[in-house]
Coordinates of C-alpha atoms in Angstrom, one line a residue:
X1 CA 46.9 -63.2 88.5
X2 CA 45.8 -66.1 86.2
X3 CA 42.9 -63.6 84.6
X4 CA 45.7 -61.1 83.8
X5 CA 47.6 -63.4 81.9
X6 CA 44.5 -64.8 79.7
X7 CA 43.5 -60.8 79.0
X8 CA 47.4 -60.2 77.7
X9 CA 46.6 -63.5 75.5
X10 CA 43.4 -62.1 74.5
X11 CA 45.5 -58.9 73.3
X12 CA 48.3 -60.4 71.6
X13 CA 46.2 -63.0 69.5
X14 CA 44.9 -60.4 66.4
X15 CA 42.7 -62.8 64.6
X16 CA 40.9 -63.2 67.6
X17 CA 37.7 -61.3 69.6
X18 CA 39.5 -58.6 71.1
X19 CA 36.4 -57.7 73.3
X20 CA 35.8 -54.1 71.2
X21 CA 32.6 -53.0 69.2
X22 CA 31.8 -55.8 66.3
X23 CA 32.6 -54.6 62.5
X24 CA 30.4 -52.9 60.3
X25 CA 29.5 -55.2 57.8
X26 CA 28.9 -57.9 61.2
X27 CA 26.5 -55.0 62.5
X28 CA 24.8 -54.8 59.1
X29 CA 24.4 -58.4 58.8
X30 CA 22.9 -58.9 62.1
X31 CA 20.7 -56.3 61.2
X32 CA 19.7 -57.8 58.1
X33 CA 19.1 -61.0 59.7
X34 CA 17.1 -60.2 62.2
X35 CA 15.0 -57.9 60.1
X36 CA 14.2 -61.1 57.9
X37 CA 13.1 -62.7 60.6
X38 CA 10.8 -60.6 61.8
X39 CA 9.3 -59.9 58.8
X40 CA 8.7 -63.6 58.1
X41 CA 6.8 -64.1 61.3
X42 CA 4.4 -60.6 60.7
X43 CA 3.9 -62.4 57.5
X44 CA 2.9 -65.8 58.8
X45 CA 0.7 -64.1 60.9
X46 CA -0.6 -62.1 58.5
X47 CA -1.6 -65.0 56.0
X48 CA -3.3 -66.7 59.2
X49 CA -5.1 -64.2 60.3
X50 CA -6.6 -63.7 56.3
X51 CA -7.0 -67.1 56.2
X52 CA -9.3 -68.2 59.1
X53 CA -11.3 -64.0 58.4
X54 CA -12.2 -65.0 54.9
X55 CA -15.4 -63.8 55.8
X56 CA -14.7 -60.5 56.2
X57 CA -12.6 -59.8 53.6
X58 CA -9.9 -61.2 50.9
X59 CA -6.7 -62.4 51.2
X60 CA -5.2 -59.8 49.1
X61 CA -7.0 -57.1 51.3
X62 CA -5.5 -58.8 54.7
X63 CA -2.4 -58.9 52.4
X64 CA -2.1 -55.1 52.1
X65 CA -3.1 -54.0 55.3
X66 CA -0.3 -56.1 56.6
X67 CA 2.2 -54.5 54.1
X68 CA 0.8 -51.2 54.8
X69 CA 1.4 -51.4 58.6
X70 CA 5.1 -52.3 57.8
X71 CA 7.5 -49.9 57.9
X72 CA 9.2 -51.3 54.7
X73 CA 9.5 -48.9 51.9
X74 CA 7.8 -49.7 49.0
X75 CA 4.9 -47.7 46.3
X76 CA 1.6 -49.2 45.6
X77 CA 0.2 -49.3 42.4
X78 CA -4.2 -49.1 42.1
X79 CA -5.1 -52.4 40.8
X80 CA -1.7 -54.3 41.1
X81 CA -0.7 -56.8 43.3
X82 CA 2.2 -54.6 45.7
X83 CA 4.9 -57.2 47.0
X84 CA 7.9 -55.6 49.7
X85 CA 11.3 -55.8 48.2
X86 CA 13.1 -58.1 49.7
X87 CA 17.0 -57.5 50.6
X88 CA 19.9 -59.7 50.4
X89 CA 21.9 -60.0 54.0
X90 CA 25.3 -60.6 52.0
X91 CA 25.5 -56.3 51.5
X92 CA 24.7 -53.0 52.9
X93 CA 23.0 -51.9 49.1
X94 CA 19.5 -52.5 48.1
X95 CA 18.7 -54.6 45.1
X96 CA 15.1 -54.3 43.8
X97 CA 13.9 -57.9 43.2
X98 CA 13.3 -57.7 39.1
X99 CA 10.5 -60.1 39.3
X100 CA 8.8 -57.8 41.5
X101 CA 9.0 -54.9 39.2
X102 CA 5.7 -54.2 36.8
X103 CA 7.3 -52.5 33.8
X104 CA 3.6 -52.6 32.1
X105 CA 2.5 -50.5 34.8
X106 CA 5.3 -47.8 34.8
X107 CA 5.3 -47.9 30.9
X108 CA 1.7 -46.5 30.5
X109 CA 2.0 -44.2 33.3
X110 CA 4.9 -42.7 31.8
X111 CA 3.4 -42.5 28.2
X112 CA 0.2 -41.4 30.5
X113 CA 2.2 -38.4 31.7
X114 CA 3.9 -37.3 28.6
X115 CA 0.8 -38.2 25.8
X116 CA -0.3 -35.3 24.1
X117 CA -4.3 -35.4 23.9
X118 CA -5.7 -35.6 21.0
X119 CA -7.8 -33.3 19.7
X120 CA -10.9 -35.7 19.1
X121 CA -11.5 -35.6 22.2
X122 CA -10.6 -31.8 23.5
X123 CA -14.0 -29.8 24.3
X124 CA -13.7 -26.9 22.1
X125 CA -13.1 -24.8 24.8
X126 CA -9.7 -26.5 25.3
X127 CA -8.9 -26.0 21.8
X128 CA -9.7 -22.5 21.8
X129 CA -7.3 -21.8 24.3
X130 CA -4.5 -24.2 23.0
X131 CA -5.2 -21.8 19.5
X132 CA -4.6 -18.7 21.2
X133 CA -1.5 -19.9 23.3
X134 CA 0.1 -20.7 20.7
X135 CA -0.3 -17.9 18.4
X136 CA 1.0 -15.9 21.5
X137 CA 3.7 -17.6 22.0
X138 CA 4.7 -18.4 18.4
X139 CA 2.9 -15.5 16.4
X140 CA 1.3 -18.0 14.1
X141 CA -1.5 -20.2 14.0
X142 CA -1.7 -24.2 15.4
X143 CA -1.0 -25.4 11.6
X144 CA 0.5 -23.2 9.5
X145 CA 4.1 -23.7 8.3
X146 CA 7.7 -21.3 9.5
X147 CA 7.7 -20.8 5.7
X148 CA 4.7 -20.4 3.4
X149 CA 3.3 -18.6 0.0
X150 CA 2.0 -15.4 0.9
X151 CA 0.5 -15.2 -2.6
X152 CA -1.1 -18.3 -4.2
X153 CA 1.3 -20.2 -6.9
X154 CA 1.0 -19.0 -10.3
X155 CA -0.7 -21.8 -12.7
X156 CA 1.6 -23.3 -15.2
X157 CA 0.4 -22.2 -19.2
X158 CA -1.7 -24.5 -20.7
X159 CA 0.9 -26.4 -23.0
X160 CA 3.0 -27.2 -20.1
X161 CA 0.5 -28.5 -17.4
X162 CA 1.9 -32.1 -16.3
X163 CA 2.2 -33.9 -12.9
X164 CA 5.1 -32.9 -11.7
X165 CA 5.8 -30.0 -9.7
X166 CA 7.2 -27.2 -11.1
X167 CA 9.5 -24.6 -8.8
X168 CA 7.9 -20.9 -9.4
X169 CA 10.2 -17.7 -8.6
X170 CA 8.9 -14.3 -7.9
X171 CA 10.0 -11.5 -9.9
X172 CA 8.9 -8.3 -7.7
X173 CA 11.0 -8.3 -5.0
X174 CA 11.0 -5.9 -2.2
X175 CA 14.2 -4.4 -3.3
X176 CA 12.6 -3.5 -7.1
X177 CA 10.3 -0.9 -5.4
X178 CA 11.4 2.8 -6.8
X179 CA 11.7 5.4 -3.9
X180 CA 11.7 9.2 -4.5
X181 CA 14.4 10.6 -3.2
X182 CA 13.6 14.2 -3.7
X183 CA 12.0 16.3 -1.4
X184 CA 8.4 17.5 -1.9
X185 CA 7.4 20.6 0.3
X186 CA 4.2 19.7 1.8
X187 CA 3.1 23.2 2.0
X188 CA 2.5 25.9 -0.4
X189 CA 5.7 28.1 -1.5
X190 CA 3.2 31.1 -1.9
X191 CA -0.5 31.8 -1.4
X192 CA -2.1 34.4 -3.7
X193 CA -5.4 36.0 -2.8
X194 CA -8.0 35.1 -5.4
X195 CA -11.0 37.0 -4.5
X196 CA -14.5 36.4 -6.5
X197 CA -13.0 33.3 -8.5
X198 CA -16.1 31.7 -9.7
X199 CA -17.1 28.4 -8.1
X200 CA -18.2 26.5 -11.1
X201 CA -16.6 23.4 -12.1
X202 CA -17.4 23.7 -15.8
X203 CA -15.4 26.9 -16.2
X204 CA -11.3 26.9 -16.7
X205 CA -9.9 29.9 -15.2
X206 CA -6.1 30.5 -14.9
X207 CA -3.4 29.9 -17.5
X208 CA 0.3 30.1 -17.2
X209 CA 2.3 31.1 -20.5
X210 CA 5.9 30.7 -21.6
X211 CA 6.6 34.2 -20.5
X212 CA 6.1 33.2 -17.2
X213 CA 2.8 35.3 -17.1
X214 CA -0.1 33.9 -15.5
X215 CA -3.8 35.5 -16.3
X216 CA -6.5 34.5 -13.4
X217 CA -9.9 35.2 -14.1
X218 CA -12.0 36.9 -11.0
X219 CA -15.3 37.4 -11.8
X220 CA -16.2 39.6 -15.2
X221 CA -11.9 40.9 -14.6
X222 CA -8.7 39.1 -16.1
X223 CA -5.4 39.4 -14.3
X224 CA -2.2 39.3 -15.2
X225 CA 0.3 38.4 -12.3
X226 CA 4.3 38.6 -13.6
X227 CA 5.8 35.4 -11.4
X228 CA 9.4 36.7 -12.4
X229 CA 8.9 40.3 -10.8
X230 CA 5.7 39.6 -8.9
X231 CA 3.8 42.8 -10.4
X232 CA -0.1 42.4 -11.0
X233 CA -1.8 44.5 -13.7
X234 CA -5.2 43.9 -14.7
X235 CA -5.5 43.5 -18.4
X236 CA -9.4 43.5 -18.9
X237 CA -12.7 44.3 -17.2
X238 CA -16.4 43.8 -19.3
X239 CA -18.7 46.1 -19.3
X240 CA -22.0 44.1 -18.9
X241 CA -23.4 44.1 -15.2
X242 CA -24.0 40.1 -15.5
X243 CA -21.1 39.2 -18.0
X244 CA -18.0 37.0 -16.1
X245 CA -14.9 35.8 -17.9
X246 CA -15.7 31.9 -18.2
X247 CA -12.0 31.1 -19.4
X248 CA -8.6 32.2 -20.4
X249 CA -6.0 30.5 -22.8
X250 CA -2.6 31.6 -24.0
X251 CA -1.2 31.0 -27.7
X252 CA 1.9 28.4 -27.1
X253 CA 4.1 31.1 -28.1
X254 CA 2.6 32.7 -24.7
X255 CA 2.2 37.1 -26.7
X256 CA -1.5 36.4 -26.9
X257 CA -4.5 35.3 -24.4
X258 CA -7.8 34.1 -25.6
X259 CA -10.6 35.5 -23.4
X260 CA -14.2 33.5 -23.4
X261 CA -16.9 35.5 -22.0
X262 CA -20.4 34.3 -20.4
X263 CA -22.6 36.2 -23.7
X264 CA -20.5 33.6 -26.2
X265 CA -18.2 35.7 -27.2
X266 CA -14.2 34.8 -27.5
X267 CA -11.5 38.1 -27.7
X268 CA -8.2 38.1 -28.1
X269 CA -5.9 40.2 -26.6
X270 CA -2.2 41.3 -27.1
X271 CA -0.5 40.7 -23.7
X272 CA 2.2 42.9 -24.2
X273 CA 0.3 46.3 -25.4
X274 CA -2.6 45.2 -22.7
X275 CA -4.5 45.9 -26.3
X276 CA -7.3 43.6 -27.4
X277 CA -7.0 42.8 -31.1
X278 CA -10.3 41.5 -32.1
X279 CA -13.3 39.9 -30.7
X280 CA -15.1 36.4 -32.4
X281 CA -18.7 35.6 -31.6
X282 CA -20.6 32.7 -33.1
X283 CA -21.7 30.7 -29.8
X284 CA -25.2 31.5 -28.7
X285 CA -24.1 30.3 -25.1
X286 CA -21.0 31.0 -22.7
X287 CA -17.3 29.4 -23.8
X288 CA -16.0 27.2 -20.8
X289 CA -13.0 25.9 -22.7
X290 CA -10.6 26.8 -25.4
X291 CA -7.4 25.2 -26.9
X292 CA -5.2 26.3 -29.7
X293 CA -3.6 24.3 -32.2
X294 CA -1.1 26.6 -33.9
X295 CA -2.8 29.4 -35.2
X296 CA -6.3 27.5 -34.9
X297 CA -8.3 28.4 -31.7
X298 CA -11.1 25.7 -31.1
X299 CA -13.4 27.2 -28.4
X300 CA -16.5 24.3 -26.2
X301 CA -19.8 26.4 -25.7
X302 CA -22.4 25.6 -23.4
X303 CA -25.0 24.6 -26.0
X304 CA -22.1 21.4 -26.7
X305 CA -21.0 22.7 -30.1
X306 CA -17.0 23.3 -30.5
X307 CA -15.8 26.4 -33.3
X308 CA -12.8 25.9 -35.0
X309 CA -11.7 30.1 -35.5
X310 CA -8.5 31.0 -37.3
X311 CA -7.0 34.1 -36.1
X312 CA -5.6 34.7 -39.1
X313 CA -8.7 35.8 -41.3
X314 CA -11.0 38.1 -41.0
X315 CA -14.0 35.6 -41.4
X316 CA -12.4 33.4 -38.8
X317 CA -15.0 30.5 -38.3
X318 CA -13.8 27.6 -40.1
X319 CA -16.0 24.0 -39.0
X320 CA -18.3 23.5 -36.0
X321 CA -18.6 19.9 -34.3
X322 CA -21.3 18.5 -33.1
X323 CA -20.5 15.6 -30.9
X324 CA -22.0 16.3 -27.5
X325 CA -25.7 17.0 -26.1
X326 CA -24.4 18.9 -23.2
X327 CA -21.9 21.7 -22.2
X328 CA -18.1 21.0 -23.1
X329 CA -15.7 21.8 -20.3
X330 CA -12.8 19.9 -21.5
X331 CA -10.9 20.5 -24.4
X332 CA -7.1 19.9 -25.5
X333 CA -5.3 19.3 -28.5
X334 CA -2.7 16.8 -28.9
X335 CA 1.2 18.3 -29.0
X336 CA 1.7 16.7 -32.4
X337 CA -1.8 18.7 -33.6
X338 CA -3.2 15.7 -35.2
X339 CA -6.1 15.0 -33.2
X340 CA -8.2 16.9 -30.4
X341 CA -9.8 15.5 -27.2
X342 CA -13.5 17.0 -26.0
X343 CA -15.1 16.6 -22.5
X344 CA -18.5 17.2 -21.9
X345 CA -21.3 17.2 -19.2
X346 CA -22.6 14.4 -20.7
X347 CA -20.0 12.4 -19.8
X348 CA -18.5 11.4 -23.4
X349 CA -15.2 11.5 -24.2
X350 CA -14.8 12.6 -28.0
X351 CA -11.6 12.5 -29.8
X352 CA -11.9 14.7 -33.3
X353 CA -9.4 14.3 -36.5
X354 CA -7.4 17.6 -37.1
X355 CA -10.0 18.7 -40.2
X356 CA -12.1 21.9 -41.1
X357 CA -15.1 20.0 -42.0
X358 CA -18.5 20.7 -40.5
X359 CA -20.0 17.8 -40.9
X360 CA -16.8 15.7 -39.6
X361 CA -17.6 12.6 -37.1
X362 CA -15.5 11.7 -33.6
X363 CA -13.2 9.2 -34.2
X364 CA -13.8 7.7 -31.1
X365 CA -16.2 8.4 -28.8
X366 CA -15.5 7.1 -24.7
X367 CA -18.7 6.3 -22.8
X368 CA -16.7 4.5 -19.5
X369 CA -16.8 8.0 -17.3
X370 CA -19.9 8.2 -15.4
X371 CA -19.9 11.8 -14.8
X372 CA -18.7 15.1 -16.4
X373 CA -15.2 14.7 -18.1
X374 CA -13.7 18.1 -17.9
X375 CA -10.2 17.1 -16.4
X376 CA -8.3 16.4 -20.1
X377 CA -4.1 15.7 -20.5
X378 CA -2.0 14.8 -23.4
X379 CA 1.5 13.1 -22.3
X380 CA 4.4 15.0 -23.6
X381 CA 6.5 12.1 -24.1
X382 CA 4.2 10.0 -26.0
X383 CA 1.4 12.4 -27.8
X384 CA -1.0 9.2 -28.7
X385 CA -1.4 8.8 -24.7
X386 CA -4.6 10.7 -23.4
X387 CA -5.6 11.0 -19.6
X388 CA -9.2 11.6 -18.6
X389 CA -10.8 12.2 -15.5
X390 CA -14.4 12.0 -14.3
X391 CA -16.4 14.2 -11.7
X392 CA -18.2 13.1 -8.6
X393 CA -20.2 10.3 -9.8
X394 CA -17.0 8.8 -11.5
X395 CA -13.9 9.6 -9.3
X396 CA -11.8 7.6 -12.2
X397 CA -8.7 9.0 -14.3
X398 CA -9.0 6.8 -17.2
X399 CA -5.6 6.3 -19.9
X400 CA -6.3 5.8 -23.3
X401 CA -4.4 5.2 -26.8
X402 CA -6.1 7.4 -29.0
X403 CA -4.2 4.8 -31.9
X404 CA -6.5 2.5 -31.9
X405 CA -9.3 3.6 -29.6
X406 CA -8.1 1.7 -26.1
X407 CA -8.7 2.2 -22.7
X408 CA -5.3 1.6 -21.0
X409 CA -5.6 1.7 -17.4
X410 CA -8.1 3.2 -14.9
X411 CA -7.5 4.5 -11.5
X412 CA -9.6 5.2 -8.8
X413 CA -9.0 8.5 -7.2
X414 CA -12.2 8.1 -4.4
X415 CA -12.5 11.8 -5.5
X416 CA -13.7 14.2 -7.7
X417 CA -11.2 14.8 -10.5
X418 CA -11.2 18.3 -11.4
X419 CA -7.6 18.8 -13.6
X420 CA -4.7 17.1 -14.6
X421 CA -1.1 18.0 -15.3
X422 CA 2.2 15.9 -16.8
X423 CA 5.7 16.5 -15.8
X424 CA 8.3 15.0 -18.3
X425 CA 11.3 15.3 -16.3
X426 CA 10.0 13.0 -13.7
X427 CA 7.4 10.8 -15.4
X428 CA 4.8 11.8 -12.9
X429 CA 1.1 12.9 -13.5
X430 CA -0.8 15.9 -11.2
X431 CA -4.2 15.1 -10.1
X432 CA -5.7 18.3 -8.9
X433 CA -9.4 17.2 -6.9
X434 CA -12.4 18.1 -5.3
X435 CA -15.4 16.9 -3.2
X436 CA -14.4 15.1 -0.7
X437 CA -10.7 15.9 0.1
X438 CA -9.8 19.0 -1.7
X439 CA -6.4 17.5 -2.4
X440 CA -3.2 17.0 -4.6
X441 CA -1.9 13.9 -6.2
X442 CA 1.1 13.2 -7.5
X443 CA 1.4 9.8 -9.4
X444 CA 4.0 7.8 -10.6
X445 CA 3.3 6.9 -14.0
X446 CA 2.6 4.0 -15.3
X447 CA 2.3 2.3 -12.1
X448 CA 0.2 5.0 -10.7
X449 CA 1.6 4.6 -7.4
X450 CA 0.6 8.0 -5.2
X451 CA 3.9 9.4 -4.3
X452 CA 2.8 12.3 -2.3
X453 CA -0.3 14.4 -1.2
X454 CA -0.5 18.1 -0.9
X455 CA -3.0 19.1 1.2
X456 CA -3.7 22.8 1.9
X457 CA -7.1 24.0 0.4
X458 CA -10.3 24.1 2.5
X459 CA -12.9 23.5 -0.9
X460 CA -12.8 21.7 -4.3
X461 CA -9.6 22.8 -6.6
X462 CA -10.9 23.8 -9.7
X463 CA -8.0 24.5 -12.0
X464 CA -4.3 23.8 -12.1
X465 CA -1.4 24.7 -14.9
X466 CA 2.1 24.2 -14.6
X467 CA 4.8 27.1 -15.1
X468 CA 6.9 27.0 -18.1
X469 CA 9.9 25.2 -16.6
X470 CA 8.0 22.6 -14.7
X471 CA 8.8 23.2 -11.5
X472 CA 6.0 24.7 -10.0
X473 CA 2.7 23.5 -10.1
X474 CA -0.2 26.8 -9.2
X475 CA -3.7 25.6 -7.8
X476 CA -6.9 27.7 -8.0
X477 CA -9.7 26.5 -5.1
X478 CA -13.3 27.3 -4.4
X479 CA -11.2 28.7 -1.3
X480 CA -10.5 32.1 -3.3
X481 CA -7.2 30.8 -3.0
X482 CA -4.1 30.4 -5.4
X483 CA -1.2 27.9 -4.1
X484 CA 2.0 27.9 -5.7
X485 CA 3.2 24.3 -5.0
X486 CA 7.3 23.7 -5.6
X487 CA 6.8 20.1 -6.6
X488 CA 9.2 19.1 -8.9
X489 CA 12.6 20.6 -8.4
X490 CA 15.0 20.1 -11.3
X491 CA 17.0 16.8 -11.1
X492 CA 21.1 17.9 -10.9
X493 CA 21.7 14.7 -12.8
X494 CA 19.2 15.5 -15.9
X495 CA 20.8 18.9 -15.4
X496 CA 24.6 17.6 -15.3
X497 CA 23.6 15.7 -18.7
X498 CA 21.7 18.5 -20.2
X499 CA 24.7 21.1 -19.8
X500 CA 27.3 18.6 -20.7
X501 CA 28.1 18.9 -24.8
X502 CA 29.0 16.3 -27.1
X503 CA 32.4 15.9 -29.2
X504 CA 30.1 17.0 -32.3
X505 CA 28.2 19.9 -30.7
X506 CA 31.1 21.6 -29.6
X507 CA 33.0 20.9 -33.9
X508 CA 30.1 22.2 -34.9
X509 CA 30.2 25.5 -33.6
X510 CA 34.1 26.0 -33.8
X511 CA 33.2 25.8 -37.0
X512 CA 30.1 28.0 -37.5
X513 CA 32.6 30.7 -35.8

């Protein structure tokens, strides 16, 4: 009974070993302990065993196979001494022994790890393929810049060079560009059969008066086709077996038409009675161009000789120039009169003074066209401006100021020019061409930006004219074809500003009723 009374003592006393499982931290620090001493006798061993086998290896070597057969955590470095962390018994954490620690070593592997190479030392091949990742994966190249000139930086003018750098702004922005914003039919608004038209590039064929009468010549016939009503008539037919009609011209008052024939000879014809009033000869080869100045007809014969003829007199040649060796295809006068333009196969470009002399020089003469000029344009809002364009060999339309003898601008159409037109209402210039595109132009003038192409015609278009209220714009092809192109449709605002009167207009005929 004397055991029983000890084990009730035992129980009551709290501070005391009740018999139960030790405490944690009295587990962890036996653990600890023992651990210790363990390790301390592997290592005695250890550093014994290296010792007295110096022969077979070093100490360091006997050192780490020792630590390597421990079952201590720990990371060896190549090259570094590795010592085992060694743990405090007073705690359950583990506290890395900072003297242990090589900071050096963990430095330059982590520099090692995040160093970009450099590119000394890259193969090319590596570079190469760095350069394409990263224009995939940025859409640029390895050096250029988020934001960069796309143009090179204007120099500064010559008195203000200096050092410093001066801040350049661009004045054509993207928003500056003019868009059309009509439409422009991209196919014909009528096709007209034009059977036996001549293929010859050096002729002018088809003329469009104010009467809104067109005259095509097919062949040794002249036409009349009525665009109001649409009715065809056929005003004249010659008689030789091998003549042909070589042009056609109307008087601007559009009751007369100008006929040159193959044999040299130029008639005139009233439109109106179908009557023809007289004939004038004169050239001792065919007439490929004419062009009247009031009541002066001025007529471009093969043999390169141009007739002045007035209409009004019986003996109607009144001066002759001589200014080309070749045939003249291209003649126009100005819309002021003063001057007129000549185009020849020799490829000048002649400007004459409005005189009746015969032995009167060109004022200028233009040698820049490299082939035939017959495609010839006066602009109707400014009648010293002149456009010219060259056949295959030249391709060019060429503006000049007939002022003071300048070339302008130059344009290169990669295509036989065969005609050109103006349109005042829209600023625009018609470029009618052949070899190798057969095509339509329309340019915005001055800029000579293309704003459309009409395409249609299966060979070279030979002529062009314009109706009389600008609209329509009529092509004649190598195809036998005539297209009636609806190009420039009247603007509602010019029209809202054309139809609305001023205060003065509308006193002024109160009062003349």
């Amino acid at each position: 009974m004397s055991h029983l009374g000890e084990d009730v003592g035992r129980l009551l006393c709290l501070d005391g070993n009740t018999g139960g499982p030790a405490m944690r931290w009295q587990r962890k620090a036996t653990e600890v302990t023992s651990c210790n001493n363990s390790m301390n006798v592997s290592m005695n061993k250890s550093l014994n065993r290296s010792h007295n086998a110096s022969a077979i290896g070093s100490p360091m070597r006997a050192l780490n196979q020792s630590l390597g057969g421990s079952k201590t955590p720990g990371k060896k470095t190549p090259g570094k001494k590795s010592k085992t962390p060694t743990r405090t018994p007073s705690g359950d954490r583990f506290i890395a022994n900072r003297s242990t620690t090589d900071f050096e070593v963990g430095n330059f592997k982590m520099l090692n790890d995040l160093k970009i190479e450099d590119e000394d030392v890259l193969s090319p091949s590596k570079l190469e393929y760095r350069r394409v990742m990263n224009e995939n994966l940025n859409g640029h190249a390895m050096n250029s810049k988020i934001l960069s000139f796309k143009q090179a930086v204007p120099s500064a003018p010559e008195g203000f060079q200096n050092n410093l750098k001066v801040l350049y702004s661009s004045t054509k922005t993207p928003g500056s560009t003019h868009k059309t914003t009509r439409h422009i039919p991209q196919v014909p608004e009528r096709i007209l059969d034009a059977p036996d038209i001549m293929d010859d590039y050096y002729l002018n064929l088809i003329d469009w008066s104010n009467g809104n009468l067109l005259a095509v010549a097919l062949a040794n016939n002249v036409y009349i086709w009525n665009a109001t009503t649409g009715d065809i008539q056929q005003l004249l037919q010659l008689e030789g077996p091998d003549d042909y009609v070589s042009c056609v011209s109307y008087i601007p008052e559009g009751a007369y038409l100008a006929v040159g024939t193959s044999s040299g000879t130029v008639q005139l014809w009233d439109i109106e009675q179908s009557k023809k009033l007289r004939t004038m000869s004169g050239h001792a080869a065919r007439v490929g161009s004419l062009s009247w100045n009031s009541y002066i007809l001025s007529s471009g014969s093969r043999t390169g000789n141009i007739h002045h003829h007035d209409v009004r007199s019986a003996d109607h040649h009144v001066a002759t120039l001589s200014g080309h060796s070749q045939e003249v295809c291209g003649l126009r006068w100005s819309p002021d009169g003063r001057v007129l333009a000549s185009g020849a196969n020799d490829n000048l470009l002649n400007i004459w003074a409005a005189s009746t002399s015969t032995d009167s020089s060109p004022l200028y003469s233009f040698t820049q066209h490299q082939a035939a000029v017959k495609a010839l344009a006066w602009c109707p809002w400014q009648p010293s401006l002149l456009a010219s364009g060259g056949g295959t060999a030249d391709r060019h339309i060429r503006f000049w100021n007939v002022n003071n003898g300048t070339c302008i601008n130059s344009v290169d159409t990669k295509s036989q020019v065969c005609s050109l037109l103006w349109n005042k209402e829209y600023k625009e210039l018609v470029s009618g061409h052949g070899y190798a595109q057969n095509q339509i132009v329309i340019w915005k003038y001055p800029t000579m930006h293309r704003v459309t192409e009409l395409l249609g015609h299966t060979a070279r278009i030979l002529h062009m004219c314009m109706s009389p209220d600008g609209s329509t714009v009529i092509s004649a092809a190598a195809d036998e074809t005539l297209r009636l192109w609806k190009c420039f449709a009247n603007d509602p605002h010019q029209k809202k500003k054309s139809a609305k009167p001023k205060m003065g207009s509308l006193t002024r005929v109160q009062n003349i009723r």
